[in-house]
Each structure stands twice: as structure tokens, then as C-alpha cells.
Amino acid sequence: METAYFGRRYMLSASHRLHTEALSDEANRATYGKCNNPQGHGHNYVIEVLVGGPVDAETGMVINMATLDEVVQTSILQRFDHTNLNYDPLFVNQVPTTENLCRAVFGVLKGAMPTGGLEYVRIEETENNFFQFHGE
């Protein structure tokens, strides 16, 4: 079976504080630096989603762009945009690093994808930092 790929980028703004109760305050500051600020800090994230699968004979598409947009809008953007990630239930027991955000977005989308296979999620946190998750 041949596989084609379709990717799309989305933007969201969210804040977080990198801190874990498993470390002392001093160790948290040493580990996370300025990202351990008690008031938190924010990012304008760029989320890239790549879907792969066979090209549908009728539509000529792997997935309809409008369908993908709707899934990402309802399951990711509405949930995380303009929020503090520390308060989302997905991060109750883990530090909301962008690595963990990338894994969480992948997991949420994987369960919500109506057609096509989710290949990866890539998140740009800053101009220089990006994270990518391909699943288990």
C-alpha cells in the first residue's frame, strides 16, 4: 500500500511553570532555570501535525483539510490556547514541559482522528527549540 502524507501547522499561546514536587526548590531552580519562575511564563507555540495513509480514490486526499482543522480546533486549540498548562488534567502528575505537551497532543489527536494515521506531532516552542513525537 502506498502512503501519502498531509501536514498542517497551527498556533496557540499558553503558559506553564516547570516545577516538580520530586525536587527541592533549589533543585527545581537548578534544573529548570528561568522556566521555574513561580509566576510561570508563556510561549506562542507552533504545532505541526502530519497525517499519513492511502489516497482516497474518490476525494484524492489522505484526509480532508477541513476535517483535520475541526479535530485540531476542538480537541487541541480550544483546550490549550490561552491557558496555563499546569492546570490541565493531563499535567496533574507530570511537568508541563514541551516534550510532555507534544506527547499529550499526540495522544489526544490519535484518539480523535477520524481517518488517516497520525504520523507525528511537532511543536516549536521558540525560534530555536522544537520537539517531535511519533507515538509508541
PDB file of C-alpha atoms in Angstrom:
ATOM      1  CA  MET A   1       0.000   0.000   0.000  1.00  0.00           C
ATOM      2  CA  GLU A   2       1.297   3.443  -0.912  1.00  0.00           C
ATOM      3  CA  THR A   3       1.276   6.107   1.758  1.00  0.00           C
ATOM      4  CA  ALA A   4       0.852   9.817   1.162  1.00  0.00           C
ATOM      5  CA  TYR A   5       1.268  12.492   3.828  1.00  0.00           C
ATOM      6  CA  PHE A   6      -0.516  15.725   4.651  1.00  0.00           C
ATOM      7  CA  GLY A   7       0.822  18.185   7.206  1.00  0.00           C
ATOM      8  CA  ARG A   8      -0.675  21.319   8.700  1.00  0.00           C
ATOM      9  CA  ARG A   9       0.525  23.947  11.178  1.00  0.00           C
ATOM     10  CA  TYR A  10      -1.475  25.569  13.988  1.00  0.00           C
ATOM     11  CA  MET A  11      -0.645  28.229  16.554  1.00  0.00           C
ATOM     12  CA  LEU A  12      -1.572  28.537  20.199  1.00  0.00           C
ATOM     13  CA  SER A  13      -0.428  30.595  23.155  1.00  0.00           C
ATOM     14  CA  ALA A  14      -0.124  29.056  26.589  1.00  0.00           C
ATOM     15  CA  SER A  15       1.809  29.468  29.800  1.00  0.00           C
ATOM     16  CA  HIS A  16       3.433  26.997  32.159  1.00  0.00           C
ATOM     17  CA  ARG A  17       5.786  26.688  35.096  1.00  0.00           C
ATOM     18  CA  LEU A  18       8.365  23.932  35.045  1.00  0.00           C
ATOM     19  CA  HIS A  19       8.422  22.590  38.586  1.00  0.00           C
ATOM     20  CA  THR A  20       8.146  19.190  40.226  1.00  0.00           C
ATOM     21  CA  GLU A  21       7.436  18.272  43.827  1.00  0.00           C
ATOM     22  CA  ALA A  22      10.004  15.467  43.405  1.00  0.00           C
ATOM     23  CA  LEU A  23      12.784  18.085  43.637  1.00  0.00           C
ATOM     24  CA  SER A  24      13.606  20.708  46.234  1.00  0.00           C
ATOM     25  CA  ASP A  25      13.044  24.361  45.348  1.00  0.00           C
ATOM     26  CA  GLU A  26      16.802  24.718  44.848  1.00  0.00           C
ATOM     27  CA  ALA A  27      16.980  21.658  42.591  1.00  0.00           C
ATOM     28  CA  ASN A  28      13.967  22.913  40.588  1.00  0.00           C
ATOM     29  CA  ARG A  29      15.708  26.262  40.036  1.00  0.00           C
ATOM     30  CA  ALA A  30      18.919  24.476  39.018  1.00  0.00           C
ATOM     31  CA  THR A  31      17.064  22.111  36.663  1.00  0.00           C
ATOM     32  CA  TYR A  32      14.594  24.491  35.034  1.00  0.00           C
ATOM     33  CA  GLY A  33      16.272  27.892  35.463  1.00  0.00           C
ATOM     34  CA  LYS A  34      14.101  30.853  34.472  1.00  0.00           C
ATOM     35  CA  CYS A  35      11.354  28.408  33.429  1.00  0.00           C
ATOM     36  CA  ASN A  36      10.824  27.698  37.150  1.00  0.00           C
ATOM     37  CA  ASN A  37       9.547  31.260  37.726  1.00  0.00           C
ATOM     38  CA  PRO A  38       6.701  30.956  40.299  1.00  0.00           C
ATOM     39  CA  GLN A  39       4.519  33.216  38.107  1.00  0.00           C
ATOM     40  CA  GLY A  40       5.156  30.992  35.083  1.00  0.00           C
ATOM     41  CA  HIS A  41       5.958  32.166  31.570  1.00  0.00           C
ATOM     42  CA  GLY A  42       4.333  31.792  28.167  1.00  0.00           C
ATOM     43  CA  HIS A  43       5.036  30.683  24.633  1.00  0.00           C
ATOM     44  CA  ASN A  44       3.495  31.156  21.230  1.00  0.00           C
ATOM     45  CA  TYR A  45       3.639  27.529  20.162  1.00  0.00           C
ATOM     46  CA  VAL A  46       3.513  26.321  16.561  1.00  0.00           C
ATOM     47  CA  ILE A  47       2.038  22.832  16.370  1.00  0.00           C
ATOM     48  CA  GLU A  48       2.666  20.779  13.259  1.00  0.00           C
ATOM     49  CA  VAL A  49       0.510  17.703  12.623  1.00  0.00           C
ATOM     50  CA  LEU A  50       1.406  15.101   9.980  1.00  0.00           C
ATOM     51  CA  VAL A  51      -1.188  12.545   8.842  1.00  0.00           C
ATOM     52  CA  GLY A  52      -0.381   9.630   6.548  1.00  0.00           C
ATOM     53  CA  GLY A  53      -2.359   6.986   4.709  1.00  0.00           C
ATOM     54  CA  PRO A  54      -3.662   5.898   1.358  1.00  0.00           C
ATOM     55  CA  VAL A  55      -5.057   8.490  -1.001  1.00  0.00           C
ATOM     56  CA  ASP A  56      -8.842   8.091  -1.137  1.00  0.00           C
ATOM     57  CA  ALA A  57      -9.879   7.142  -4.686  1.00  0.00           C
ATOM     58  CA  GLU A  58     -12.946   9.408  -4.616  1.00  0.00           C
ATOM     59  CA  THR A  59     -11.560  12.535  -2.953  1.00  0.00           C
ATOM     60  CA  GLY A  60      -7.889  12.269  -3.907  1.00  0.00           C
ATOM     61  CA  MET A  61      -6.938  13.134  -0.300  1.00  0.00           C
ATOM     62  CA  VAL A  62      -5.367  11.400   2.694  1.00  0.00           C
ATOM     63  CA  ILE A  63      -7.626  13.459   4.960  1.00  0.00           C
ATOM     64  CA  ASN A  64      -9.852  16.416   4.274  1.00  0.00           C
ATOM     65  CA  MET A  65      -8.129  19.580   5.494  1.00  0.00           C
ATOM     66  CA  ALA A  66     -11.395  20.908   6.953  1.00  0.00           C
ATOM     67  CA  THR A  67     -11.826  17.684   8.926  1.00  0.00           C
ATOM     68  CA  LEU A  68      -8.294  17.894  10.309  1.00  0.00           C
ATOM     69  CA  ASP A  69      -8.813  21.559  11.188  1.00  0.00           C
ATOM     70  CA  GLU A  70     -12.020  20.715  13.055  1.00  0.00           C
ATOM     71  CA  VAL A  71     -10.350  17.921  15.033  1.00  0.00           C
ATOM     72  CA  VAL A  72      -7.391  20.112  15.997  1.00  0.00           C
ATOM     73  CA  GLN A  73      -9.641  23.090  16.805  1.00  0.00           C
ATOM     74  CA  THR A  74     -11.994  21.168  19.080  1.00  0.00           C
ATOM     75  CA  SER A  75      -9.548  18.797  20.754  1.00  0.00           C
ATOM     76  CA  ILE A  76      -6.346  20.877  20.984  1.00  0.00           C
ATOM     77  CA  LEU A  77      -6.780  24.608  20.384  1.00  0.00           C
ATOM     78  CA  GLN A  78      -9.961  25.034  22.420  1.00  0.00           C
ATOM     79  CA  ARG A  79      -8.388  23.053  25.232  1.00  0.00           C
ATOM     80  CA  PHE A  80      -4.916  24.604  25.427  1.00  0.00           C
ATOM     81  CA  ASP A  81      -4.978  28.053  23.776  1.00  0.00           C
ATOM     82  CA  HIS A  82      -4.632  30.910  26.287  1.00  0.00           C
ATOM     83  CA  THR A  83      -4.411  28.562  29.267  1.00  0.00           C
ATOM     84  CA  ASN A  84      -1.910  27.697  31.955  1.00  0.00           C
ATOM     85  CA  LEU A  85      -0.853  24.136  31.124  1.00  0.00           C
ATOM     86  CA  ASN A  86      -0.144  23.386  34.781  1.00  0.00           C
ATOM     87  CA  TYR A  87      -3.909  23.362  35.431  1.00  0.00           C
ATOM     88  CA  ASP A  88      -4.840  20.912  32.666  1.00  0.00           C
ATOM     89  CA  PRO A  89      -5.689  17.405  33.940  1.00  0.00           C
ATOM     90  CA  LEU A  90      -3.091  15.909  31.582  1.00  0.00           C
ATOM     91  CA  PHE A  91      -0.344  17.619  33.602  1.00  0.00           C
ATOM     92  CA  VAL A  92      -1.536  16.882  37.133  1.00  0.00           C
ATOM     93  CA  ASN A  93       1.123  14.181  37.541  1.00  0.00           C
ATOM     94  CA  GLN A  94       3.787  15.411  35.141  1.00  0.00           C
ATOM     95  CA  VAL A  95       5.754  18.569  34.474  1.00  0.00           C
ATOM     96  CA  PRO A  96       4.248  20.508  31.529  1.00  0.00           C
ATOM     97  CA  THR A  97       7.476  20.579  29.539  1.00  0.00           C
ATOM     98  CA  THR A  98       7.076  20.922  25.800  1.00  0.00           C
ATOM     99  CA  GLU A  99       8.212  17.299  25.483  1.00  0.00           C
ATOM    100  CA  ASN A 100       5.221  16.282  27.594  1.00  0.00           C
ATOM    101  CA  LEU A 101       2.920  18.711  25.748  1.00  0.00           C
ATOM    102  CA  CYS A 102       3.982  17.128  22.458  1.00  0.00           C
ATOM    103  CA  ARG A 103       3.204  13.644  23.806  1.00  0.00           C
ATOM    104  CA  ALA A 104      -0.149  14.837  25.179  1.00  0.00           C
ATOM    105  CA  VAL A 105      -1.192  16.499  21.906  1.00  0.00           C
ATOM    106  CA  PHE A 106      -0.263  13.342  20.012  1.00  0.00           C
ATOM    107  CA  GLY A 107      -2.324  11.187  22.371  1.00  0.00           C
ATOM    108  CA  VAL A 108      -5.384  13.429  22.207  1.00  0.00           C
ATOM    109  CA  LEU A 109      -5.237  13.687  18.407  1.00  0.00           C
ATOM    110  CA  LYS A 110      -4.581   9.962  17.935  1.00  0.00           C
ATOM    111  CA  GLY A 111      -7.865   9.215  19.678  1.00  0.00           C
ATOM    112  CA  ALA A 112      -9.795  11.893  17.778  1.00  0.00           C
ATOM    113  CA  MET A 113      -8.527  11.291  14.238  1.00  0.00           C
ATOM    114  CA  PRO A 114     -11.417  10.080  12.030  1.00  0.00           C
ATOM    115  CA  THR A 115      -9.327   8.978   9.037  1.00  0.00           C
ATOM    116  CA  GLY A 116      -5.664   8.705   8.169  1.00  0.00           C
ATOM    117  CA  GLY A 117      -2.951   7.734  10.586  1.00  0.00           C
ATOM    118  CA  LEU A 118      -1.333  10.319  12.797  1.00  0.00           C
ATOM    119  CA  GLU A 119       2.374  10.132  11.947  1.00  0.00           C
ATOM    120  CA  TYR A 120       3.767  12.753  14.305  1.00  0.00           C
ATOM    121  CA  VAL A 121       3.239  15.958  16.194  1.00  0.00           C
ATOM    122  CA  ARG A 122       5.982  18.574  16.190  1.00  0.00           C
ATOM    123  CA  ILE A 123       5.879  21.634  18.443  1.00  0.00           C
ATOM    124  CA  GLU A 124       8.043  24.719  18.062  1.00  0.00           C
ATOM    125  CA  GLU A 125       8.366  26.369  21.447  1.00  0.00           C
ATOM    126  CA  THR A 126      10.741  29.123  20.378  1.00  0.00           C
ATOM    127  CA  GLU A 127      12.646  30.089  17.259  1.00  0.00           C
ATOM    128  CA  ASN A 128      15.395  27.679  18.340  1.00  0.00           C
ATOM    129  CA  ASN A 129      13.559  24.904  20.249  1.00  0.00           C
ATOM    130  CA  PHE A 130      11.318  22.251  18.743  1.00  0.00           C
ATOM    131  CA  PHE A 131      10.050  18.877  19.908  1.00  0.00           C
ATOM    132  CA  GLN A 132       8.659  15.942  17.949  1.00  0.00           C
ATOM    133  CA  PHE A 133       6.740  12.834  18.988  1.00  0.00           C
ATOM    134  CA  HIS A 134       5.924   9.825  16.796  1.00  0.00           C
ATOM    135  CA  GLY A 135       3.973   7.746  19.296  1.00  0.00           C
ATOM    136  CA  GLU A 136       4.768   4.470  20.959  1.00  0.00           C
TER     137      GLU A 136
END
